[in-house]
Short mmCIF file of C-alpha atoms and ligand atoms in Angstrom, two decimals:
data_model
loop_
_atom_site.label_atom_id
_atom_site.label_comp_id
_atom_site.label_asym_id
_atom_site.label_seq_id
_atom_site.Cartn_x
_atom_site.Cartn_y
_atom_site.Cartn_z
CA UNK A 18 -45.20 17.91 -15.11
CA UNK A 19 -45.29 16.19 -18.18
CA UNK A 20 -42.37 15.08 -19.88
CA UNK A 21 -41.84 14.07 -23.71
CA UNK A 22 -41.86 10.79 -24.64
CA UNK A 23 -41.10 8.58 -28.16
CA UNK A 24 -44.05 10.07 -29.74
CA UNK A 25 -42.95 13.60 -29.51
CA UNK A 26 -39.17 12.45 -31.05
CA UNK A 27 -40.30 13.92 -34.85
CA UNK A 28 -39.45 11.38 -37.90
CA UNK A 29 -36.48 9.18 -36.71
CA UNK A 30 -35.87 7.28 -39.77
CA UNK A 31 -32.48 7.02 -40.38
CA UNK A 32 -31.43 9.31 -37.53
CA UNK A 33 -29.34 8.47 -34.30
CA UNK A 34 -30.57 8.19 -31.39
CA UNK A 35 -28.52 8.21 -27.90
CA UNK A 36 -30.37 5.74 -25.71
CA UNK A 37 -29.25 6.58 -21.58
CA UNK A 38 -30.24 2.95 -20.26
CA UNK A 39 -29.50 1.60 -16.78
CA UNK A 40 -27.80 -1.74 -17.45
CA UNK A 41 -26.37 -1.49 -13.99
CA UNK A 42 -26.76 -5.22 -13.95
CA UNK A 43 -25.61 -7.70 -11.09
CA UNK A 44 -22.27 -9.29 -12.20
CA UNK A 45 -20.90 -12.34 -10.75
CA UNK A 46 -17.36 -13.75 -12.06
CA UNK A 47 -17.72 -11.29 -15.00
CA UNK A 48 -21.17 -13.45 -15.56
CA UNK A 49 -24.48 -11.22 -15.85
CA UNK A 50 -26.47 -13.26 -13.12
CA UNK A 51 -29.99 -11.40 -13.88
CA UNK A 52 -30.20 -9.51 -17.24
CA UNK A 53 -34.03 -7.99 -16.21
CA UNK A 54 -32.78 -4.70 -16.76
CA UNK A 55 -31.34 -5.22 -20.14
CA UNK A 56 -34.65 -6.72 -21.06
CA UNK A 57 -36.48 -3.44 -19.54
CA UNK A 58 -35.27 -1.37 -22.03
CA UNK A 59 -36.45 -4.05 -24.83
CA UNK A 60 -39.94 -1.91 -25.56
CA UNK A 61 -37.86 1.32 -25.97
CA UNK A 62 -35.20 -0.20 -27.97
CA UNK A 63 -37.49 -1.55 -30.50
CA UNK A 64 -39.99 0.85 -30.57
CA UNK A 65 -36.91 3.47 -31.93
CA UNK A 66 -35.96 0.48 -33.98
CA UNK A 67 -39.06 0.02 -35.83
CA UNK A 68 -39.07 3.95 -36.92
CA UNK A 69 -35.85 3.49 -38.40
CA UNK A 70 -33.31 4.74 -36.05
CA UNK A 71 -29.88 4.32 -35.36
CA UNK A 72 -29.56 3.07 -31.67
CA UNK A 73 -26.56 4.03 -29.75
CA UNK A 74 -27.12 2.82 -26.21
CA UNK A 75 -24.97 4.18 -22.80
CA UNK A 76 -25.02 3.35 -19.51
CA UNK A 77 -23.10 3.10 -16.21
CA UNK A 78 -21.78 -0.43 -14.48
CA UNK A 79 -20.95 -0.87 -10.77
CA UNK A 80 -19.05 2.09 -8.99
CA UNK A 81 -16.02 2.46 -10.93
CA UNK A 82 -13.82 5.36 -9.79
CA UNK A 83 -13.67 7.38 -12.93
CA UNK A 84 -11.17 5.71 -14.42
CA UNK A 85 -11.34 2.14 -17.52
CA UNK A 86 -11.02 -0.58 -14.98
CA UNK A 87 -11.68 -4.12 -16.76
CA UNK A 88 -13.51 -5.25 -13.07
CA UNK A 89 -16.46 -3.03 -14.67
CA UNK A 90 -16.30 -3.32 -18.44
CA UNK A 91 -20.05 -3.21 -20.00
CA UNK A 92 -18.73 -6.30 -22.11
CA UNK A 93 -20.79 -8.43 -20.94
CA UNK A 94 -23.44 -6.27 -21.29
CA UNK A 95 -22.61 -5.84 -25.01
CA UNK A 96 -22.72 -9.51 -25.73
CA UNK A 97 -26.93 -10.22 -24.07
CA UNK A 98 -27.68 -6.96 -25.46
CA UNK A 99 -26.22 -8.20 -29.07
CA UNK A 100 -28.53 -11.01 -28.38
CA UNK A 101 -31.94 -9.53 -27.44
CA UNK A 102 -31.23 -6.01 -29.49
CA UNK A 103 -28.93 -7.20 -32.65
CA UNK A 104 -27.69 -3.58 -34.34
CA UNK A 105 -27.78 -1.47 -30.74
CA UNK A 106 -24.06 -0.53 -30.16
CA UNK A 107 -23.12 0.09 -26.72
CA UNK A 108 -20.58 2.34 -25.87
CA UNK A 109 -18.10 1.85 -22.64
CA UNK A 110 -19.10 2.25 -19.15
CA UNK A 111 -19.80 6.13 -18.40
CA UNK A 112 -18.44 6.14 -14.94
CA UNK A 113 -15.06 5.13 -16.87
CA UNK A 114 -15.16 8.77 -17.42
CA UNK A 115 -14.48 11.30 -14.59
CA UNK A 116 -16.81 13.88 -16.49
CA UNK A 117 -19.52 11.79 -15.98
CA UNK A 118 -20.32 12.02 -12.04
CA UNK A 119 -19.43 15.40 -12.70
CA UNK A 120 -21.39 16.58 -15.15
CA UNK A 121 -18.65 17.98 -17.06
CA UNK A 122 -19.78 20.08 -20.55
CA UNK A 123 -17.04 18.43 -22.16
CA UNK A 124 -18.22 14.62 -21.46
CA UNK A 125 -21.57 16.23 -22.92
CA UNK A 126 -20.43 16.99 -26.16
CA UNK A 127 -18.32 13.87 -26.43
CA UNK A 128 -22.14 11.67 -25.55
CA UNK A 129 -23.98 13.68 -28.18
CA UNK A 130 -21.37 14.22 -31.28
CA UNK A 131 -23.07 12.66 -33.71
CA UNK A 132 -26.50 12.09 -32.52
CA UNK A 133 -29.82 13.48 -33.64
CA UNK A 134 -31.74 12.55 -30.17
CA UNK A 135 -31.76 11.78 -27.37
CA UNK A 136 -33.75 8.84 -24.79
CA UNK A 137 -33.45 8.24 -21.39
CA UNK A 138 -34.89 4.94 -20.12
CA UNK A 139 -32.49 5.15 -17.03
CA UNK A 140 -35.24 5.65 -14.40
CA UNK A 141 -32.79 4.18 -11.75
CA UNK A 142 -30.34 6.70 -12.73
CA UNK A 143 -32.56 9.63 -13.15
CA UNK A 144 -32.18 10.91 -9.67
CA UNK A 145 -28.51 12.02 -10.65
CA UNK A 146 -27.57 14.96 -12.30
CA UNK A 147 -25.20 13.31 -14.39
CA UNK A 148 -23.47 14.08 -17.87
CA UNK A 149 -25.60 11.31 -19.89
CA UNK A 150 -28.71 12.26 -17.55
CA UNK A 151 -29.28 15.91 -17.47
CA UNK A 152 -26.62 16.55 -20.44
CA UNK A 153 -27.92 15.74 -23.49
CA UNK A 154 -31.50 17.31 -23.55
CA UNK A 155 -29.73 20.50 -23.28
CA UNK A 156 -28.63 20.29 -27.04
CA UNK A 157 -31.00 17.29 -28.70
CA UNK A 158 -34.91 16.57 -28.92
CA UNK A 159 -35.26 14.33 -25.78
CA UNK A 160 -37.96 11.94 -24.41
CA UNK A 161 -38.71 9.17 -22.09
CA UNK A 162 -38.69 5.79 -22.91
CA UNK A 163 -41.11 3.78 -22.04
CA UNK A 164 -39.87 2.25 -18.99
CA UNK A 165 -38.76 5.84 -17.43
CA UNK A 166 -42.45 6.87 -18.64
CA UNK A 167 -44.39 3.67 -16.96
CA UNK A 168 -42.16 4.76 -13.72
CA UNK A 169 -43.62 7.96 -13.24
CA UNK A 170 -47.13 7.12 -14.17
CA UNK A 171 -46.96 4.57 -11.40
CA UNK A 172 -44.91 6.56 -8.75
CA UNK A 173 -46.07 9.69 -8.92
CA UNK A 174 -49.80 9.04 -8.17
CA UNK A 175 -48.98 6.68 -5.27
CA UNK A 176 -47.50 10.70 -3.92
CA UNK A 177 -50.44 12.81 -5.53
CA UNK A 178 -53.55 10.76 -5.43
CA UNK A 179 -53.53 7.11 -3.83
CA UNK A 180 -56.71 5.18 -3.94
CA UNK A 181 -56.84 4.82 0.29
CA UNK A 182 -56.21 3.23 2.65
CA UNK A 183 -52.69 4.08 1.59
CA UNK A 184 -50.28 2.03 3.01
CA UNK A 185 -46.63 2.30 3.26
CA UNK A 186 -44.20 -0.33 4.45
CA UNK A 187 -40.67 0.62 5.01
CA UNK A 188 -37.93 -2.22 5.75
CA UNK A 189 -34.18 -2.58 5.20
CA UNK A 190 -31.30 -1.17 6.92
CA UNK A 191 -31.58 2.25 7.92
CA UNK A 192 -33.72 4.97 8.99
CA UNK A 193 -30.87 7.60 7.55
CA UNK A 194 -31.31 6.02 4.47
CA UNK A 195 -35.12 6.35 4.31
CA UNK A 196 -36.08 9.62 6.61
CA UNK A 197 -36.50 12.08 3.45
CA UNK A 198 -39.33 9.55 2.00
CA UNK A 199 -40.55 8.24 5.55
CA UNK A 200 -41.58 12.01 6.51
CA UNK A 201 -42.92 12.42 3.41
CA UNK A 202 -44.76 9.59 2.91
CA UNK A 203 -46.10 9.83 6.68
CA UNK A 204 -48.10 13.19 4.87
CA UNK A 205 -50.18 11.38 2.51
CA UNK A 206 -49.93 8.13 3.43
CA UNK A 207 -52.67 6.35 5.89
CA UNK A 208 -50.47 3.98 7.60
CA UNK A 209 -47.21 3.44 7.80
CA UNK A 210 -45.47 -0.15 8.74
CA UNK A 211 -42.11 -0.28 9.78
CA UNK A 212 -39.95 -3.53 10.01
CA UNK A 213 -36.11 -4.46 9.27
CA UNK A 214 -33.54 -2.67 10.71
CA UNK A 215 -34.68 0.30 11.32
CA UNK A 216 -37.77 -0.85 13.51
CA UNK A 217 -34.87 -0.87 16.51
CA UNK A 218 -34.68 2.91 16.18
CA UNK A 219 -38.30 3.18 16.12
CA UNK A 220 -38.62 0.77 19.20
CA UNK A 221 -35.84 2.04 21.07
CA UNK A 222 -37.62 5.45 20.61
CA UNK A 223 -40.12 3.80 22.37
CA UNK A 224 -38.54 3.09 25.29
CA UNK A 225 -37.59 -0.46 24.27
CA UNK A 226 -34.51 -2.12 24.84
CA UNK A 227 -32.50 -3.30 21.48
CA UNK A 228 -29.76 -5.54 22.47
CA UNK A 229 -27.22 -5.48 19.95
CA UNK A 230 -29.65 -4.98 16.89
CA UNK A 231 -28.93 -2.27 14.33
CA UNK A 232 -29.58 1.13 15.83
CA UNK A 233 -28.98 4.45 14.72
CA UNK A 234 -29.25 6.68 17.95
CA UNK A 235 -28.99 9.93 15.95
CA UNK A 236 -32.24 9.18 14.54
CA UNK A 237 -34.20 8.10 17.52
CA UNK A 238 -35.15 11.74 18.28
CA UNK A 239 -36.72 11.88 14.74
CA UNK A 240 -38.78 8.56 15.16
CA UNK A 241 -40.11 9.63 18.77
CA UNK A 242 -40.84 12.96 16.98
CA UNK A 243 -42.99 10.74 13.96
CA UNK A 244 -44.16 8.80 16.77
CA UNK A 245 -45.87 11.00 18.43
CA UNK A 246 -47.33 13.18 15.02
CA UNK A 247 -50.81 11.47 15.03
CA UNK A 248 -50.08 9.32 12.05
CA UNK A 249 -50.85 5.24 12.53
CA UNK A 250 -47.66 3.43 12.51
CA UNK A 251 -47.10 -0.08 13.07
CA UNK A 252 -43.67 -1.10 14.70
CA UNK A 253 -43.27 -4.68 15.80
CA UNK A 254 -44.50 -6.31 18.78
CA UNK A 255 -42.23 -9.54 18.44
CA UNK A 256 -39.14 -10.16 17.10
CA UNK A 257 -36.55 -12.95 15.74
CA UNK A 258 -33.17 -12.78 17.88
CA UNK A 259 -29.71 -14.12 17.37
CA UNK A 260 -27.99 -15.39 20.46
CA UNK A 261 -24.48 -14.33 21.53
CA UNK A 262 -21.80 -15.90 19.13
CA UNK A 263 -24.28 -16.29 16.37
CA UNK A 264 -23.13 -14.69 12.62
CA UNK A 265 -25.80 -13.51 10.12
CA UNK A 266 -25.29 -15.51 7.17
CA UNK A 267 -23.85 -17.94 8.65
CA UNK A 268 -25.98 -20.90 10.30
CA UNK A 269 -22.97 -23.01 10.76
CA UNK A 270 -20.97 -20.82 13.31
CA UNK A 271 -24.20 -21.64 16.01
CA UNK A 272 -25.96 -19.07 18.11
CA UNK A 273 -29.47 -19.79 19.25
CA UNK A 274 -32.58 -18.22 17.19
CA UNK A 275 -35.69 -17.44 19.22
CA UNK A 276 -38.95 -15.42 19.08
CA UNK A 277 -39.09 -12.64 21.32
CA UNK A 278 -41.43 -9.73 22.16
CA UNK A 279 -40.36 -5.97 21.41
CA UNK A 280 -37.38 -5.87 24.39
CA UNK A 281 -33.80 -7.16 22.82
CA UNK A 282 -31.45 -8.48 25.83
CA UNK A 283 -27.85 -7.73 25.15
CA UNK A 284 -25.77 -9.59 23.27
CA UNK A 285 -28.93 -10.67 21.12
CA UNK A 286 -29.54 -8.89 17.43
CA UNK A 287 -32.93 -8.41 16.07
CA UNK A 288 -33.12 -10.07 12.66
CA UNK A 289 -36.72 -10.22 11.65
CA UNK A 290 -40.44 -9.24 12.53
CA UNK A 291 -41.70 -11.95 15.10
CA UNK A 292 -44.75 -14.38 13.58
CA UNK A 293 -47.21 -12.06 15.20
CA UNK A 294 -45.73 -9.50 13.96
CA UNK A 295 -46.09 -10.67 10.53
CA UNK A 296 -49.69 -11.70 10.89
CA UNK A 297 -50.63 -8.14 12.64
CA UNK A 298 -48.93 -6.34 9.46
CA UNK A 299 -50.64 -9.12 6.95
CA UNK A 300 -54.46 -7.40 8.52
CA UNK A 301 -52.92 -4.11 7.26
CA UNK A 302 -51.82 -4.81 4.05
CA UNK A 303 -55.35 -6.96 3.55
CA UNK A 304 -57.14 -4.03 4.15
CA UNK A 305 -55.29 -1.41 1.92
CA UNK A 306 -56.03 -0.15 -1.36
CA UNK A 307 -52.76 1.20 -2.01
CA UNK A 308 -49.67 -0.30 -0.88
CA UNK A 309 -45.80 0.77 -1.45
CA UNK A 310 -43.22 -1.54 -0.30
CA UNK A 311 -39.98 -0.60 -0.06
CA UNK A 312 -37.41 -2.54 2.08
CA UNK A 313 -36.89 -6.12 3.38
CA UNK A 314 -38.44 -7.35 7.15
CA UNK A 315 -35.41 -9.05 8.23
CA UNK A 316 -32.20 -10.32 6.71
CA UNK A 317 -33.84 -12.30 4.56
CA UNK A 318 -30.50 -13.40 2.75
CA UNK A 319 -30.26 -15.91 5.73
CA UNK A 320 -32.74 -18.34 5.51
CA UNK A 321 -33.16 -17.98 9.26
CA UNK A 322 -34.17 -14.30 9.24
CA UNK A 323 -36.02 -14.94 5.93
CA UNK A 324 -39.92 -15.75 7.38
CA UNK A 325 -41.19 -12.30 7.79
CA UNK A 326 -40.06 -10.69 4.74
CA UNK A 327 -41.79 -13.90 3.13
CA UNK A 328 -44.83 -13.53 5.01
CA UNK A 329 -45.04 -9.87 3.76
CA UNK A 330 -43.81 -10.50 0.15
CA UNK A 331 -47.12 -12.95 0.19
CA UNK A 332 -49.48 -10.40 1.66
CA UNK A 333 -48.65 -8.05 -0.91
CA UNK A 334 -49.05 -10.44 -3.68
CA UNK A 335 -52.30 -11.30 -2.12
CA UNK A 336 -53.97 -8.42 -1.44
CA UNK A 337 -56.60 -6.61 -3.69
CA UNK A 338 -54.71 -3.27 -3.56
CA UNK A 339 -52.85 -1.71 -6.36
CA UNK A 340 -49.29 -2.83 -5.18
CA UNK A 341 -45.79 -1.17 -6.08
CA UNK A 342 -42.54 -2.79 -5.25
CA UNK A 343 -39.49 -0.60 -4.55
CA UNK A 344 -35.93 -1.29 -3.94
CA UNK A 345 -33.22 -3.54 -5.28
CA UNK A 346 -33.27 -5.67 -1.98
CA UNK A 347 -37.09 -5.80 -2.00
CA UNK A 348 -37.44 -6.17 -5.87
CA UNK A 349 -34.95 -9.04 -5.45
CA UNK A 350 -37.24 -10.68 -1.87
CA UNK A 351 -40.31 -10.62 -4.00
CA UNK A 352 -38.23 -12.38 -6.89
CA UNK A 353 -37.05 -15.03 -4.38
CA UNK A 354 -40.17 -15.30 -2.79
CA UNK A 355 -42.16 -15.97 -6.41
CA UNK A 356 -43.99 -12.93 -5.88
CA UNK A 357 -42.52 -10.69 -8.46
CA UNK A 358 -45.61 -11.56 -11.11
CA UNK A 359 -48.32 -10.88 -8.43
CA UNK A 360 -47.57 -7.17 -7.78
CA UNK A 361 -48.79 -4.71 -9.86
CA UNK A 362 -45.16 -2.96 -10.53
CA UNK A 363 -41.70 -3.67 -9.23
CA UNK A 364 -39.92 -0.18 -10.05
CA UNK A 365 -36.41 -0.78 -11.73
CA UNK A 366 -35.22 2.26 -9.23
CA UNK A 367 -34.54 1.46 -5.69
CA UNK A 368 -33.28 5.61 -4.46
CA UNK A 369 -34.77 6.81 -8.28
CA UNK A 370 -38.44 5.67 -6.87
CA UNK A 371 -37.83 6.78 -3.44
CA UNK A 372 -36.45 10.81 -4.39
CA UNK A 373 -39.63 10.67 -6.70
CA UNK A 374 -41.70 9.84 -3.98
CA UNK A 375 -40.44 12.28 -1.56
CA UNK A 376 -39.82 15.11 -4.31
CA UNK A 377 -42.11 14.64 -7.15
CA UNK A 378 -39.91 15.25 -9.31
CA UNK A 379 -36.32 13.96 -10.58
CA UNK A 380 -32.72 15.66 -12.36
CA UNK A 381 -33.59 13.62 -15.40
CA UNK A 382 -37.66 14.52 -15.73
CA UNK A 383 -36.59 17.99 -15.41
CA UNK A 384 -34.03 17.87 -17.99
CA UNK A 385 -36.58 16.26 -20.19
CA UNK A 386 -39.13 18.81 -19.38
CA UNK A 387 -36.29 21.31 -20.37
CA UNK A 388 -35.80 19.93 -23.96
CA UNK A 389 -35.51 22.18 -27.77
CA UNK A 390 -39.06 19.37 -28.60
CA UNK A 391 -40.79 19.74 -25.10
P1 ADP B 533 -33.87 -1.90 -0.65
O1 ADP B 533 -32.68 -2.27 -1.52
O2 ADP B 533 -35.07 -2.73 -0.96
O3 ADP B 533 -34.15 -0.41 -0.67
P2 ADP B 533 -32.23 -1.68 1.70
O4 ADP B 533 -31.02 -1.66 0.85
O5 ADP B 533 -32.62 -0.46 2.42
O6 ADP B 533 -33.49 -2.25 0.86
O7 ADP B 533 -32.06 -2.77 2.84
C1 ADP B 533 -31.81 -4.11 2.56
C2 ADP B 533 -30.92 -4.74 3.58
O8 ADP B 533 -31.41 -4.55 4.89
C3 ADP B 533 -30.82 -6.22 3.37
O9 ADP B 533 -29.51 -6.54 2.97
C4 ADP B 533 -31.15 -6.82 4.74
O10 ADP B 533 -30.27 -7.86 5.12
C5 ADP B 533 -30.97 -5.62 5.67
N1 ADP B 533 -31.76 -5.79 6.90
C6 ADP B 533 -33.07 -6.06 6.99
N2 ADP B 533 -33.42 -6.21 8.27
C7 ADP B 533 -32.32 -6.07 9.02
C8 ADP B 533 -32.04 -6.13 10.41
N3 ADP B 533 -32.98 -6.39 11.30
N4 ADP B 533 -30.76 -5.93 10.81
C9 ADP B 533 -29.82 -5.67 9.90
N5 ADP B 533 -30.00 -5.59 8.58
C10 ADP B 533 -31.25 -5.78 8.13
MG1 MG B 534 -30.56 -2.07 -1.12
#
C-alpha cells in the first residue's frame, strides 16, 4: 500500500520537478481570503528546494468549464506563492484545459515536457483521475509530498486499525452525499453520531415527523435499513426550529427560533441539534478514543443555528481521543470556533478523506504506487 515519497525521488539537484498542489483556495473579489493551503504545501516545496530542484508547481482553481476564464486565474495564487516560495513558478489553472477533467494523453505530455519528476501534494485532488493526478507517474519518478503522505498515515488507520471506542460523527447536508463512507464507516466504527441535515432522513426513518427540514426520501429506506443493523447510532432527540417566514441566513427577515424534541411541525425547518442533544453527543465523544468528524451540526453560518456545531467543535477539541477533522465546512467550523489547533489533524481533503475512508485507497496513491521509481 505504500506509496513513494521525496526520499525515493533519486538526486534532484538541478533537475525539475512538477509539483501537483491543491491551491484550490477560497477567493473573494479576486482576494485569496485564507491562503492555508498554499502554506500546506510549504514543507514539500522546500524540502525539493533544499536538494536543488527546479520547482514547477500546478494546480486547479474553482470549477472553471475547461476553458481560460479570468473569474479563475491562479494569479493570485502566483503572487502569495511568490511570497512564501520565491523561485516556484506556477503555471495556469489546469481546469483551463479541457484535457484535464478528461484525462487526455495529450494534456499529459504537455504537464511533463520538460520535467525530470514528478510530486503530488494534491491530497484534496487525489480522488480524481485527472491528467496532472494520475498522468504524470506514468512517464516520471513520482512521490508524495509530505502533506499527501501525512494524509494517508492519518486516514487510513482511522479505516484499518482505530484505537476504540471509534467514533464517527457525520453532519452537513446530505445523506447522498455521505452513504458510501456512512456504510462503511458503520463496519469498523463503534458508534456513529449523526446531526445536520441529514439527521431528518434518519429521524423521519424513524417514524418522526420533519416539517419542512431537509429530507431526502430516497434515502430513508437506507437509514431504516442502518438503523436497524445492530450498530449504535445516535440521532437527535431535540432540535433547533425555524418558524414559518423565517430565512436561514437571514435574522432580519423574522421567524421564531425554538427548541424542540425529535417531531418537526410543518412549516418549521430543523436547523441544529437541540442543547440536549449536544450534551448527549458531548458523553460520546468524551468517552472515545478515536474520533472522525466530518460535517457541520446545524447551519452554523447563521449565528442562530451555530450552538451545536460549537458545542461539538469543543468536545472534540476537548476530548483525550486522537481526533481527525474532515471536510471543508467542518475544517472551516473548527477554524471559526478556535478549535482548529486542538485537534490532532484537520485533513486538507473534504471528498479526498472521505473516498479514502470508504475505499482505502485513491486514483492518485495508485498512480504513485504505479511509478518507473516505486
Ligand atoms: P463538509 O464540507 O464539512 O463535508 P458538507 O458540505 O457536507 O460538510 O455540509 C455543510 C453544509 O451543511 C453547511 O453549509 C451547513 O449549512 C449545511 N447544513 C448543516 N445542517 C443543516 C440543516 N439542518 N439543514 C440544512 N443544511 C444544513
Ligand atoms: Mg462542504
Amino acid at each position: 500500500m505504500s506509496v513513494p515519497s521525496l526520499e525515493d525521488l533519486g538526486d534532484l539537484d538541478g533537475k525539475r520537478v512538477l509539483l501537483r498542489a491543491d491551491f484550490n483556495v477560497p477567493l473573494k473579489d479576486g482576494e485569496i481570503t485564507d491562503d492555508l493551503r498554499i502554506r500546506a504545501a510549504l514543507p514539500t516545496i522546500e524540502w525539493l528546494q533544499e536538494h536543488g530542484a527546479i520547482v514547477t508547481a500546478c494546480t486547479h482553481l474553482g470549477r472553471p468549464k475547461g476553458e481560460p476564464d479570468p473569474k479563475y486565474s491562479v494569479a493570485p495564487v502566483r503572487a502569495r506563492l511568490a511570497e512564501l516560495a520565491p523561485g516556484v513558478e506556477l503555471l495556469e489553472n489546469l481546469r483551463f484545459n479541457p484535457g484535464e477533467t478528461k484525462n487526455d494523453p495529450a494534456f499529459v505530455q504537455e504537464l511533463i515536457a520538460g520535467q525530470d519528476a514528478y510530486v503530488n501534494d494534491a491530497f484534496g485532488a487525489s480522488h480524481r483521475a485527472h491528467a496532472s493526478i494520475v498522468g504524470p507517474p506514468q512517464f516520471l519518478p513520482s512521490a508524495a509530498g509530505r502533506l499527501l503522505q501525512r494524509e494517508v498515515e492519518v486516514l487510513l488507520p482511522l479505516r484499518n486499525e482505530p484505537k476504540r471506542p471509534f467514533v464517527v460523527i457525520l453532519g452537513g447536508a446530505k445523506v447522498s452525499d455521505k452513504l458510501g463512507v456512512i456504510e462503511a464507516l458503520a463496519e469498523v466504527a463503534d458508534s456513529l453520531i449523526i446531526g445536520g441535515g441529514m439527521a431528518f432522513t434518519f429521524l423521519k426513518a424513524q417514524g418522526h415527523h420533519v416539517g419542512s427540514s431537509l429530507l431526502e426520501e430516497d434515502q430513508v429506506d437506507t437509514c431504516r435499513r442502518l438503523l436497524a443493523s445492530g450498530i449504535t447510532i445516535h440521532i437527535p432527540s431535540d432540535i433547533t426550529v425555524l418558524g414559518p417566514g423565517g430565512k436561514i441566513g437571514d435574522p432580519a427577515a423574522g421567524g421564531e427560533v425554538r427548541q424542540i424534541g425529535a417531531d418537526v411541525p410543518d412549516g418549521w425547518m430543523g436547523l441544529d441539534i437541540g442543547p440536549g442533544t449536544a450534551a448527549e453527543f458531548t458523553d460520546v465523544i468524551m468517552d472515545a478514543r478515536t474520533v472522525f468528524w466530518n460535517g457541520p451540526m446545524g447551519v452554523f453560518e447563521d449565528p442562530r443555528f451555530e450552538a451545536g456545531t460549537r458545542t461539538i467543535a469543543q468536545a472534540v477539541a476537548d476530548t483525550r481521543a486522537f481526533t481527525v477533522v474532515g471536510g471543508g465546512d467542518s475544517a472551516a467550523a473548527a477554524k471559526q470556533f478556535g478549535v482548529d489547533h486542538q485537534v490532532d489533524h484537520v485533513s486538507t481533503g473534504g471528498g479526498a478523506s472521505l473516498e479514502l475512508l470508504e475505499q482505502g485507497d485513491l486514483p492518485g496513491l495508485e498512480a504513485l504506487r504505479g511509478a518507473p521509481n516505486a
